[in-house]
mmCIF file of C-alpha atoms and ligand atoms in Angstrom:
data_model
loop_
_atom_site.group_PDB
_atom_site.id
_atom_site.type_symbol
_atom_site.label_atom_id
_atom_site.label_comp_id
_atom_site.label_asym_id
_atom_site.label_seq_id
_atom_site.Cartn_x
_atom_site.Cartn_y
_atom_site.Cartn_z
ATOM 1 C CA UNK A 1 -175.315 -167.298 21.319
ATOM 2 C CA UNK A 2 -173.916 -170.732 22.225
ATOM 3 C CA UNK A 3 -171.601 -169.222 24.832
ATOM 4 C CA UNK A 4 -174.474 -167.210 26.198
ATOM 5 C CA UNK A 5 -176.700 -170.249 26.498
ATOM 6 C CA UNK A 6 -173.951 -172.016 28.397
ATOM 7 C CA UNK A 7 -173.626 -169.141 30.841
ATOM 8 C CA UNK A 8 -177.401 -168.952 31.278
ATOM 9 C CA UNK A 9 -177.812 -172.726 31.723
ATOM 10 C CA UNK A 10 -178.507 -172.523 35.443
ATOM 11 C CA UNK A 11 -180.528 -169.321 35.240
ATOM 12 C CA UNK A 12 -184.306 -169.073 34.969
ATOM 13 C CA UNK A 13 -185.705 -169.126 31.440
ATOM 14 C CA UNK A 14 -186.681 -165.464 31.311
ATOM 15 C CA UNK A 15 -183.041 -164.411 31.575
ATOM 16 C CA UNK A 16 -182.484 -164.890 27.863
ATOM 17 C CA UNK A 17 -185.239 -162.413 27.096
ATOM 18 C CA UNK A 18 -183.767 -159.934 29.571
ATOM 19 C CA UNK A 19 -180.351 -160.331 28.014
ATOM 20 C CA UNK A 20 -181.710 -159.777 24.497
ATOM 21 C CA UNK A 21 -183.593 -156.695 25.620
ATOM 22 C CA UNK A 22 -180.489 -155.255 27.237
ATOM 23 C CA UNK A 23 -178.310 -155.888 24.173
ATOM 24 C CA UNK A 24 -180.653 -155.120 21.280
ATOM 25 C CA UNK A 25 -183.233 -152.734 22.712
ATOM 26 C CA UNK A 26 -181.352 -150.862 25.412
ATOM 27 C CA UNK A 27 -178.159 -151.174 23.338
ATOM 28 C CA UNK A 28 -175.870 -151.414 26.347
ATOM 29 C CA UNK A 29 -172.123 -151.433 25.745
ATOM 30 C CA UNK A 30 -171.243 -153.013 29.077
ATOM 31 C CA UNK A 31 -173.101 -155.615 31.141
ATOM 32 C CA UNK A 32 -172.952 -153.327 34.200
ATOM 33 C CA UNK A 33 -175.847 -151.466 32.602
ATOM 34 C CA UNK A 34 -178.053 -154.569 32.391
ATOM 35 C CA UNK A 35 -179.900 -153.619 35.529
ATOM 36 C CA UNK A 36 -182.440 -156.433 35.282
ATOM 37 C CA UNK A 37 -179.669 -159.031 35.690
ATOM 38 C CA UNK A 38 -178.174 -160.065 39.025
ATOM 39 C CA UNK A 39 -174.792 -158.543 39.816
ATOM 40 C CA UNK A 40 -172.926 -161.855 39.753
ATOM 41 C CA UNK A 41 -174.276 -162.649 36.298
ATOM 42 C CA UNK A 42 -173.315 -159.211 34.988
ATOM 43 C CA UNK A 43 -169.790 -159.795 36.259
ATOM 44 C CA UNK A 44 -169.604 -163.207 34.642
ATOM 45 C CA UNK A 45 -170.905 -161.862 31.344
ATOM 46 C CA UNK A 46 -168.408 -158.992 31.374
ATOM 47 C CA UNK A 47 -165.622 -161.519 31.784
ATOM 48 C CA UNK A 48 -166.778 -164.141 29.313
ATOM 49 C CA UNK A 49 -168.821 -162.195 26.757
ATOM 50 C CA UNK A 50 -167.694 -158.567 26.808
ATOM 51 C CA UNK A 51 -169.913 -156.252 24.771
ATOM 52 C CA UNK A 52 -167.234 -153.787 23.849
ATOM 53 C CA UNK A 53 -166.728 -153.305 20.100
ATOM 54 C CA UNK A 54 -163.322 -151.894 19.215
ATOM 55 C CA UNK A 55 -163.684 -149.250 16.543
ATOM 56 C CA UNK A 56 -162.297 -146.011 15.203
ATOM 57 C CA UNK A 57 -165.032 -143.582 14.180
ATOM 58 C CA UNK A 58 -164.908 -141.007 11.387
ATOM 59 C CA UNK A 59 -167.600 -138.378 10.721
ATOM 60 C CA UNK A 60 -168.065 -136.681 7.358
ATOM 61 C CA UNK A 61 -167.936 -132.901 7.240
ATOM 62 C CA UNK A 62 -171.693 -132.629 6.741
ATOM 63 C CA UNK A 63 -172.254 -135.013 9.688
ATOM 64 C CA UNK A 64 -174.539 -137.193 7.602
ATOM 65 C CA UNK A 65 -172.145 -140.079 7.232
ATOM 66 C CA UNK A 66 -170.186 -141.914 9.896
ATOM 67 C CA UNK A 67 -167.701 -144.648 9.139
ATOM 68 C CA UNK A 68 -166.474 -147.178 11.661
ATOM 69 C CA UNK A 69 -163.233 -149.047 11.247
ATOM 70 C CA UNK A 70 -163.920 -152.064 13.412
ATOM 71 C CA UNK A 71 -161.199 -154.285 14.794
ATOM 72 C CA UNK A 72 -162.294 -157.902 14.996
ATOM 73 C CA UNK A 73 -161.083 -160.251 17.689
ATOM 74 C CA UNK A 74 -158.432 -161.765 15.444
ATOM 75 C CA UNK A 75 -157.043 -158.316 14.609
ATOM 76 C CA UNK A 76 -158.595 -158.138 11.130
ATOM 77 C CA UNK A 77 -160.400 -154.915 10.316
ATOM 78 C CA UNK A 78 -163.617 -154.131 8.486
ATOM 79 C CA UNK A 79 -165.506 -150.984 7.635
ATOM 80 C CA UNK A 80 -169.158 -150.164 8.242
ATOM 81 C CA UNK A 81 -170.963 -146.983 7.265
ATOM 82 C CA UNK A 82 -173.973 -145.177 8.692
ATOM 83 C CA UNK A 83 -175.932 -142.859 6.421
ATOM 84 C CA UNK A 84 -178.401 -140.427 7.948
ATOM 85 C CA UNK A 85 -180.806 -139.997 5.020
ATOM 86 C CA UNK A 86 -183.572 -138.217 6.885
ATOM 87 C CA UNK A 87 -185.130 -137.967 10.309
ATOM 88 C CA UNK A 88 -186.883 -141.241 9.710
ATOM 89 C CA UNK A 89 -184.207 -143.143 7.894
ATOM 90 C CA UNK A 90 -180.796 -144.124 9.201
ATOM 91 C CA UNK A 91 -179.186 -146.821 7.138
ATOM 92 C CA UNK A 92 -176.257 -149.000 8.136
ATOM 93 C CA UNK A 93 -174.202 -150.399 5.274
ATOM 94 C CA UNK A 94 -172.682 -153.619 6.608
ATOM 95 C CA UNK A 95 -169.781 -155.744 5.429
ATOM 96 C CA UNK A 96 -170.224 -159.479 4.946
ATOM 97 C CA UNK A 97 -166.594 -160.468 4.412
ATOM 98 C CA UNK A 98 -163.115 -159.196 5.280
ATOM 99 C CA UNK A 99 -162.148 -158.189 1.745
ATOM 100 C CA UNK A 100 -163.756 -159.843 -1.280
ATOM 101 C CA UNK A 101 -162.480 -162.510 -3.662
ATOM 102 C CA UNK A 102 -164.236 -161.202 -6.774
ATOM 103 C CA UNK A 103 -161.800 -158.471 -7.890
ATOM 104 C CA UNK A 104 -164.231 -156.178 -9.696
ATOM 105 C CA UNK A 105 -161.935 -153.747 -11.453
ATOM 106 C CA UNK A 106 -163.639 -150.595 -10.100
ATOM 107 C CA UNK A 107 -163.865 -151.615 -6.439
ATOM 108 C CA UNK A 108 -161.308 -150.903 -3.721
ATOM 109 C CA UNK A 109 -162.467 -153.880 -1.631
ATOM 110 C CA UNK A 110 -161.928 -156.156 -4.627
ATOM 111 C CA UNK A 111 -158.240 -155.243 -4.631
ATOM 112 C CA UNK A 112 -157.803 -156.695 -1.135
ATOM 113 C CA UNK A 113 -158.730 -160.231 -2.075
ATOM 114 C CA UNK A 114 -160.622 -162.347 0.437
ATOM 115 C CA UNK A 115 -159.217 -162.594 3.928
ATOM 116 C CA UNK A 116 -162.132 -164.413 5.511
ATOM 117 C CA UNK A 117 -165.893 -164.591 5.897
ATOM 118 C CA UNK A 118 -167.520 -162.767 8.788
ATOM 119 C CA UNK A 119 -169.602 -164.624 11.355
ATOM 120 C CA UNK A 120 -173.237 -163.669 11.915
ATOM 121 C CA UNK A 121 -172.205 -162.133 15.245
ATOM 122 C CA UNK A 122 -169.609 -159.961 13.553
ATOM 123 C CA UNK A 123 -172.250 -158.759 11.098
ATOM 124 C CA UNK A 124 -174.744 -158.063 13.894
ATOM 125 C CA UNK A 125 -172.071 -156.244 15.913
ATOM 126 C CA UNK A 126 -171.666 -153.706 13.107
ATOM 127 C CA UNK A 127 -175.318 -152.769 13.552
ATOM 128 C CA UNK A 128 -175.102 -152.791 17.351
ATOM 129 C CA UNK A 129 -172.197 -150.370 17.230
ATOM 130 C CA UNK A 130 -174.247 -147.882 15.220
ATOM 131 C CA UNK A 131 -177.347 -148.606 17.293
ATOM 132 C CA UNK A 132 -175.365 -147.420 20.315
ATOM 133 C CA UNK A 133 -174.170 -144.307 18.476
ATOM 134 C CA UNK A 134 -177.710 -143.501 17.309
ATOM 135 C CA UNK A 135 -179.053 -143.962 20.812
ATOM 136 C CA UNK A 136 -176.778 -141.176 22.024
ATOM 137 C CA UNK A 137 -178.356 -139.004 19.321
ATOM 138 C CA UNK A 138 -181.802 -140.092 20.560
ATOM 139 C CA UNK A 139 -182.363 -141.772 17.244
ATOM 140 C CA UNK A 140 -182.163 -145.302 15.876
ATOM 141 C CA UNK A 141 -181.018 -147.490 13.026
ATOM 142 C CA UNK A 142 -183.926 -148.160 10.664
ATOM 143 C CA UNK A 143 -182.451 -149.818 7.556
ATOM 144 C CA UNK A 144 -179.687 -152.279 6.745
ATOM 145 C CA UNK A 145 -177.966 -152.699 3.399
ATOM 146 C CA UNK A 146 -175.474 -155.469 2.635
ATOM 147 C CA UNK A 147 -173.399 -153.217 0.413
ATOM 148 C CA UNK A 148 -170.193 -152.900 2.396
ATOM 149 C CA UNK A 149 -167.142 -155.075 1.949
ATOM 150 C CA UNK A 150 -167.624 -158.507 0.468
ATOM 151 C CA UNK A 151 -170.087 -160.579 -1.523
ATOM 152 C CA UNK A 152 -172.971 -161.573 0.778
ATOM 153 C CA UNK A 153 -173.914 -164.660 -1.263
ATOM 154 C CA UNK A 154 -170.420 -166.085 -0.793
ATOM 155 C CA UNK A 155 -171.123 -166.035 2.943
ATOM 156 C CA UNK A 156 -174.735 -167.080 2.586
ATOM 157 C CA UNK A 157 -175.504 -168.859 5.864
ATOM 158 C CA UNK A 158 -173.979 -166.274 8.175
ATOM 159 C CA UNK A 159 -175.677 -163.428 6.298
ATOM 160 C CA UNK A 160 -179.094 -165.091 6.623
ATOM 161 C CA UNK A 161 -178.431 -165.806 10.293
ATOM 162 C CA UNK A 162 -177.540 -162.156 10.878
ATOM 163 C CA UNK A 163 -180.705 -160.944 9.127
ATOM 164 C CA UNK A 164 -182.786 -163.251 11.325
ATOM 165 C CA UNK A 165 -181.148 -161.972 14.519
ATOM 166 C CA UNK A 166 -181.617 -158.339 13.511
ATOM 167 C CA UNK A 167 -185.213 -158.944 12.462
ATOM 168 C CA UNK A 168 -186.160 -160.953 15.573
ATOM 169 C CA UNK A 169 -188.877 -159.080 17.508
ATOM 170 C CA UNK A 170 -187.034 -159.966 20.723
ATOM 171 C CA UNK A 171 -183.826 -158.666 19.158
ATOM 172 C CA UNK A 172 -183.448 -155.437 17.207
ATOM 173 C CA UNK A 173 -186.866 -155.862 15.669
ATOM 174 C CA UNK A 174 -185.950 -154.286 12.334
ATOM 175 C CA UNK A 175 -188.661 -154.636 9.684
ATOM 176 C CA UNK A 176 -187.746 -157.289 7.134
ATOM 177 C CA UNK A 177 -188.504 -154.945 4.228
ATOM 178 C CA UNK A 178 -185.950 -152.553 5.631
ATOM 179 C CA UNK A 179 -183.137 -154.914 4.616
ATOM 180 C CA UNK A 180 -181.476 -154.837 1.200
ATOM 181 C CA UNK A 181 -178.855 -157.193 -0.085
ATOM 182 C CA UNK A 182 -176.637 -156.518 -3.069
ATOM 183 C CA UNK A 183 -175.007 -159.300 -5.058
ATOM 184 C CA UNK A 184 -172.597 -159.274 -7.956
ATOM 185 C CA UNK A 185 -174.825 -161.930 -9.496
ATOM 186 C CA UNK A 186 -174.099 -165.268 -7.811
ATOM 187 C CA UNK A 187 -176.958 -167.246 -9.333
ATOM 188 C CA UNK A 188 -176.997 -170.082 -6.773
ATOM 189 C CA UNK A 189 -177.384 -167.440 -4.085
ATOM 190 C CA UNK A 190 -180.269 -165.733 -5.883
ATOM 191 C CA UNK A 191 -182.080 -169.046 -6.335
ATOM 192 C CA UNK A 192 -181.583 -170.065 -2.725
ATOM 193 C CA UNK A 193 -182.577 -166.648 -1.460
ATOM 194 C CA UNK A 194 -185.900 -166.917 -3.299
ATOM 195 C CA UNK A 195 -186.792 -169.871 -1.109
ATOM 196 C CA UNK A 196 -186.099 -168.132 2.215
ATOM 197 C CA UNK A 197 -189.555 -166.591 2.338
ATOM 198 C CA UNK A 198 -187.980 -163.342 3.499
ATOM 199 C CA UNK A 199 -189.166 -160.077 2.055
ATOM 200 C CA UNK A 200 -185.662 -158.657 1.870
ATOM 201 C CA UNK A 201 -184.941 -156.357 -1.088
ATOM 202 C CA UNK A 202 -182.592 -157.820 -3.645
ATOM 203 C CA UNK A 203 -180.175 -155.658 -5.628
ATOM 204 C CA UNK A 204 -178.068 -156.944 -8.503
ATOM 205 C CA UNK A 205 -174.846 -155.266 -9.584
ATOM 206 C CA UNK A 206 -175.282 -155.233 -13.341
ATOM 207 C CA UNK A 207 -173.084 -152.359 -14.579
ATOM 208 C CA UNK A 208 -173.283 -153.381 -18.229
ATOM 209 C CA UNK A 209 -175.972 -154.523 -20.670
ATOM 210 C CA UNK A 210 -173.564 -156.814 -22.519
ATOM 211 C CA UNK A 211 -171.695 -159.944 -21.514
ATOM 212 C CA UNK A 212 -168.435 -158.726 -23.053
ATOM 213 C CA UNK A 213 -168.126 -155.485 -21.106
ATOM 214 C CA UNK A 214 -169.501 -157.002 -17.915
ATOM 215 C CA UNK A 215 -166.718 -159.585 -17.970
ATOM 216 C CA UNK A 216 -164.154 -156.810 -18.221
ATOM 217 C CA UNK A 217 -165.584 -154.954 -15.257
ATOM 218 C CA UNK A 218 -166.470 -157.959 -13.124
ATOM 219 C CA UNK A 219 -164.385 -161.101 -13.681
ATOM 220 C CA UNK A 220 -167.056 -163.189 -11.891
ATOM 221 C CA UNK A 221 -169.358 -162.507 -14.877
ATOM 222 C CA UNK A 222 -167.342 -165.131 -16.797
ATOM 223 C CA UNK A 223 -168.699 -167.750 -14.436
ATOM 224 C CA UNK A 224 -172.229 -166.345 -14.237
ATOM 225 C CA UNK A 225 -173.232 -165.301 -17.751
ATOM 226 C CA UNK A 226 -175.865 -162.631 -18.266
ATOM 227 C CA UNK A 227 -178.294 -165.190 -19.673
ATOM 228 C CA UNK A 228 -177.885 -167.398 -16.600
ATOM 229 C CA UNK A 229 -178.181 -164.381 -14.339
ATOM 230 C CA UNK A 230 -181.457 -163.324 -15.921
ATOM 231 C CA UNK A 231 -182.806 -166.853 -15.734
ATOM 232 C CA UNK A 232 -182.065 -166.855 -12.007
ATOM 233 C CA UNK A 233 -183.725 -163.457 -11.589
ATOM 234 C CA UNK A 234 -186.810 -164.640 -13.441
ATOM 235 C CA UNK A 235 -187.116 -167.707 -11.277
ATOM 236 C CA UNK A 236 -186.569 -165.537 -8.166
ATOM 237 C CA UNK A 237 -189.416 -163.298 -9.267
ATOM 238 C CA UNK A 238 -191.693 -166.196 -10.071
ATOM 239 C CA UNK A 239 -191.343 -167.388 -6.499
ATOM 240 C CA UNK A 240 -191.215 -164.103 -4.600
ATOM 241 C CA UNK A 241 -193.145 -161.704 -6.861
ATOM 242 C CA UNK A 242 -190.703 -159.052 -5.717
ATOM 243 C CA UNK A 243 -189.279 -156.208 -7.706
ATOM 244 C CA UNK A 244 -185.495 -156.293 -8.062
ATOM 245 C CA UNK A 245 -183.120 -153.381 -8.165
ATOM 246 C CA UNK A 246 -180.291 -153.225 -10.692
ATOM 247 C CA UNK A 247 -177.234 -151.242 -9.727
ATOM 248 C CA UNK A 248 -175.519 -149.582 -12.650
ATOM 249 C CA UNK A 249 -172.236 -147.824 -12.076
ATOM 250 C CA UNK A 250 -171.787 -144.846 -14.421
ATOM 251 C CA UNK A 251 -168.316 -145.025 -15.999
ATOM 252 C CA UNK A 252 -167.262 -142.414 -18.517
ATOM 253 C CA UNK A 253 -167.043 -143.670 -22.105
ATOM 254 C CA UNK A 254 -167.326 -147.260 -20.962
ATOM 255 C CA UNK A 255 -170.945 -148.026 -20.162
ATOM 256 C CA UNK A 256 -172.704 -144.646 -20.347
ATOM 257 C CA UNK A 257 -173.537 -144.241 -24.048
ATOM 258 C CA UNK A 258 -176.989 -143.742 -25.550
ATOM 259 C CA UNK A 259 -176.670 -147.085 -27.299
ATOM 260 C CA UNK A 260 -175.951 -148.832 -24.025
ATOM 261 C CA UNK A 261 -178.955 -147.146 -22.418
ATOM 262 C CA UNK A 262 -181.087 -148.568 -25.214
ATOM 263 C CA UNK A 263 -179.515 -152.000 -24.853
ATOM 264 C CA UNK A 264 -180.175 -151.891 -21.130
ATOM 265 C CA UNK A 265 -183.800 -150.878 -21.701
ATOM 266 C CA UNK A 266 -184.215 -153.847 -23.995
ATOM 267 C CA UNK A 267 -182.590 -156.235 -21.564
ATOM 268 C CA UNK A 268 -184.881 -155.161 -18.721
ATOM 269 C CA UNK A 269 -188.087 -154.888 -20.708
ATOM 270 C CA UNK A 270 -190.958 -156.658 -19.001
ATOM 271 C CA UNK A 271 -189.107 -157.261 -15.718
ATOM 272 C CA UNK A 272 -190.475 -155.840 -12.500
ATOM 273 C CA UNK A 273 -187.444 -153.755 -11.604
ATOM 274 C CA UNK A 274 -185.840 -150.424 -11.053
ATOM 275 C CA UNK A 275 -182.395 -149.195 -12.038
ATOM 276 C CA UNK A 276 -180.173 -147.371 -9.605
ATOM 277 C CA UNK A 277 -177.614 -145.244 -11.428
ATOM 278 C CA UNK A 278 -174.561 -145.033 -9.217
ATOM 279 C CA UNK A 279 -172.026 -142.245 -9.552
ATOM 280 C CA UNK A 280 -168.599 -143.852 -9.712
ATOM 281 C CA UNK A 281 -166.419 -143.087 -6.738
ATOM 282 C CA UNK A 282 -162.947 -142.870 -8.088
ATOM 283 C CA UNK A 283 -160.656 -145.678 -7.012
ATOM 284 C CA UNK A 284 -157.906 -144.806 -9.452
ATOM 285 C CA UNK A 285 -159.027 -146.875 -12.424
ATOM 286 C CA UNK A 286 -161.832 -145.284 -14.436
ATOM 287 C CA UNK A 287 -163.429 -141.875 -14.735
ATOM 288 C CA UNK A 288 -166.886 -141.051 -13.463
ATOM 289 C CA UNK A 289 -169.551 -140.152 -16.032
ATOM 290 C CA UNK A 290 -170.503 -136.493 -16.284
ATOM 291 C CA UNK A 291 -173.810 -135.347 -14.807
ATOM 292 C CA UNK A 292 -174.994 -134.670 -18.347
ATOM 293 C CA UNK A 293 -174.193 -138.238 -19.435
ATOM 294 C CA UNK A 294 -176.006 -139.627 -16.404
ATOM 295 C CA UNK A 295 -179.051 -137.456 -17.105
ATOM 296 C CA UNK A 296 -179.155 -138.474 -20.770
ATOM 297 C CA UNK A 297 -178.802 -142.128 -19.853
ATOM 298 C CA UNK A 298 -181.570 -141.779 -17.338
ATOM 299 C CA UNK A 299 -183.882 -140.111 -19.826
ATOM 300 C CA UNK A 300 -183.525 -142.960 -22.324
ATOM 301 C CA UNK A 301 -184.366 -145.532 -19.678
ATOM 302 C CA UNK A 302 -187.373 -143.519 -18.551
ATOM 303 C CA UNK A 303 -188.551 -143.042 -22.129
ATOM 304 C CA UNK A 304 -188.572 -146.835 -22.262
ATOM 305 C CA UNK A 305 -190.711 -147.021 -19.131
ATOM 306 C CA UNK A 306 -187.933 -148.164 -16.845
ATOM 307 C CA UNK A 307 -188.025 -146.838 -13.300
ATOM 308 C CA UNK A 308 -184.787 -145.080 -12.391
ATOM 309 C CA UNK A 309 -183.287 -143.738 -9.194
ATOM 310 C CA UNK A 310 -180.014 -141.908 -8.780
ATOM 311 C CA UNK A 311 -177.876 -142.738 -5.815
ATOM 312 C CA UNK A 312 -176.837 -139.885 -3.591
ATOM 313 C CA UNK A 313 -173.141 -139.747 -2.759
ATOM 314 C CA UNK A 314 -172.434 -140.218 0.933
ATOM 315 C CA UNK A 315 -169.234 -139.679 2.844
ATOM 316 C CA UNK A 316 -166.684 -139.270 0.077
ATOM 317 C CA UNK A 317 -164.478 -137.114 2.292
ATOM 318 C CA UNK A 318 -163.992 -139.985 4.743
ATOM 319 C CA UNK A 319 -163.667 -142.654 2.030
ATOM 320 C CA UNK A 320 -166.973 -144.175 3.056
ATOM 321 C CA UNK A 321 -168.733 -144.111 -0.305
ATOM 322 C CA UNK A 322 -169.617 -147.237 -2.322
ATOM 323 C CA UNK A 323 -166.572 -149.157 -3.434
ATOM 324 C CA UNK A 324 -164.142 -147.116 -1.358
ATOM 325 C CA UNK A 325 -164.000 -149.479 1.582
ATOM 326 C CA UNK A 326 -160.625 -151.147 1.884
ATOM 327 C CA UNK A 327 -158.213 -151.865 4.643
ATOM 328 C CA UNK A 328 -154.531 -151.645 3.961
ATOM 329 C CA UNK A 329 -152.440 -154.501 5.260
ATOM 330 C CA UNK A 330 -150.483 -153.886 8.420
ATOM 331 C CA UNK A 331 -146.767 -153.113 8.310
HETATM 332 N N1 LIG B 401 -170.385 -157.464 -3.434
HETATM 333 C C1 LIG B 401 -171.695 -156.948 -3.570
HETATM 334 C C2 LIG B 401 -172.065 -155.957 -2.506
HETATM 335 C C3 LIG B 401 -171.014 -154.988 -2.068
HETATM 336 S S1 LIG B 401 -170.564 -153.770 -3.246
HETATM 337 C C4 LIG B 401 -171.901 -156.373 -4.958
HETATM 338 O O1 LIG B 401 -170.916 -156.203 -5.683
HETATM 339 O O2 LIG B 401 -173.045 -156.110 -5.324
HETATM 340 C C5 LIG B 401 -171.989 -152.670 -3.196
HETATM 341 C C6 LIG B 401 -172.172 -151.836 -4.453
HETATM 342 O O3 LIG B 401 -171.116 -150.863 -4.578
HETATM 343 C C7 LIG B 401 -172.148 -152.669 -5.718
HETATM 344 O O4 LIG B 401 -173.205 -152.335 -6.574
HETATM 345 C C8 LIG B 401 -170.821 -152.274 -6.327
HETATM 346 O O5 LIG B 401 -170.806 -152.477 -7.705
HETATM 347 C C9 LIG B 401 -170.725 -150.821 -5.934
HETATM 348 N N2 LIG B 401 -169.387 -150.276 -6.100
HETATM 349 C C10 LIG B 401 -168.201 -150.922 -6.044
HETATM 350 N N3 LIG B 401 -167.186 -150.073 -6.268
HETATM 351 C C11 LIG B 401 -167.740 -148.855 -6.482
HETATM 352 C C12 LIG B 401 -167.202 -147.565 -6.746
HETATM 353 N N4 LIG B 401 -165.898 -147.367 -6.832
HETATM 354 N N5 LIG B 401 -168.066 -146.541 -6.898
HETATM 355 C C13 LIG B 401 -169.392 -146.726 -6.758
HETATM 356 N N6 LIG B 401 -169.948 -147.931 -6.502
HETATM 357 C C14 LIG B 401 -169.144 -148.975 -6.365
HETATM 358 FE FE1 LIG B 402 -166.608 -157.705 -4.274
HETATM 359 FE FE2 LIG B 402 -168.832 -156.264 -4.690
HETATM 360 FE FE3 LIG B 402 -166.405 -155.087 -4.692
HETATM 361 FE FE4 LIG B 402 -167.091 -156.709 -6.678
HETATM 362 S S1 LIG B 402 -168.069 -154.752 -6.149
HETATM 363 S S2 LIG B 402 -165.126 -156.730 -5.611
HETATM 364 S S3 LIG B 402 -168.295 -158.246 -5.633
HETATM 365 S S4 LIG B 402 -167.393 -156.071 -2.977
#
């Protein structure tokens, strides 16, 4: 944006609007297609701010999922996934960091460690890339989830900036309620997020009803205890009055027992929330719960008046499903 403003310094004011329309609405991939701009400006923009996004694209067999392996300017790579849920819903799952420092034991990204945070532009570019792909299909991106690589609340400012750009009516104009952000439970992030006055959906990766097991699955839980986490969620809800979603990974013989379903029901009693039961995508560590175990678990929650949804598996054959995103080091 700063570079753009510099280039547009001598141009009339309405140029910025024209530029935004070309990039976010017309989804051009080269300034030559920005027909409202003078030729000399298009040339200058192509030289100084090229719109090309370098990426390798993989489609799942059923054509519902597309994964992009994007090469950033410094050579680092990230993955972004598009899920075509229905005619009306095309969701882009964006990454917020290259890698992730939190080392959750079940997550492929966690094994990479943190390489660096992404800038807001790099987050927005992931959506632009899929916007361009959807345009070719005469369709568009409708929803954004921050559930790709990285912990969004450890890159707070750039994530918020990206949401604002994507939501901007002069930009992509995506409805604010069509954004969801998933956190492993960084309480400072949750508290800060409550004050943003943004109606973005908040999801919390819970995965266990007890502190002891949660610590084993997610080392960061040692720093952010369950009691602290729930205090933060309560204060978030007091301010926003918004329902939260709890993500619960179903791991065979680890967190999928009847007892644990009861413990979870107790923990969530009285909270405005829903639980998303996530089938575990194997990353070589644990085993996924059986369908029967998931159904039994679900029934107990529902018997205790807890709203439950089951996550559909997308793009396993191209390693695009939750927790499978990881980039191997070069060489
Ligand atoms: N760092 C954030 C957001 C990215 S991970 C977080 O942890 O919430 C998005 C979701 O994918 C999280 O709920 C995470 O627990 C889940 N996930 C990680 N590895 C997974 C795997 N192997 N199978 C299924 N879900 C996984
Ligand atoms: Fe990071 Fe989320 Fe993976 Fe944990 S699950 S390592 S927080 S990306």
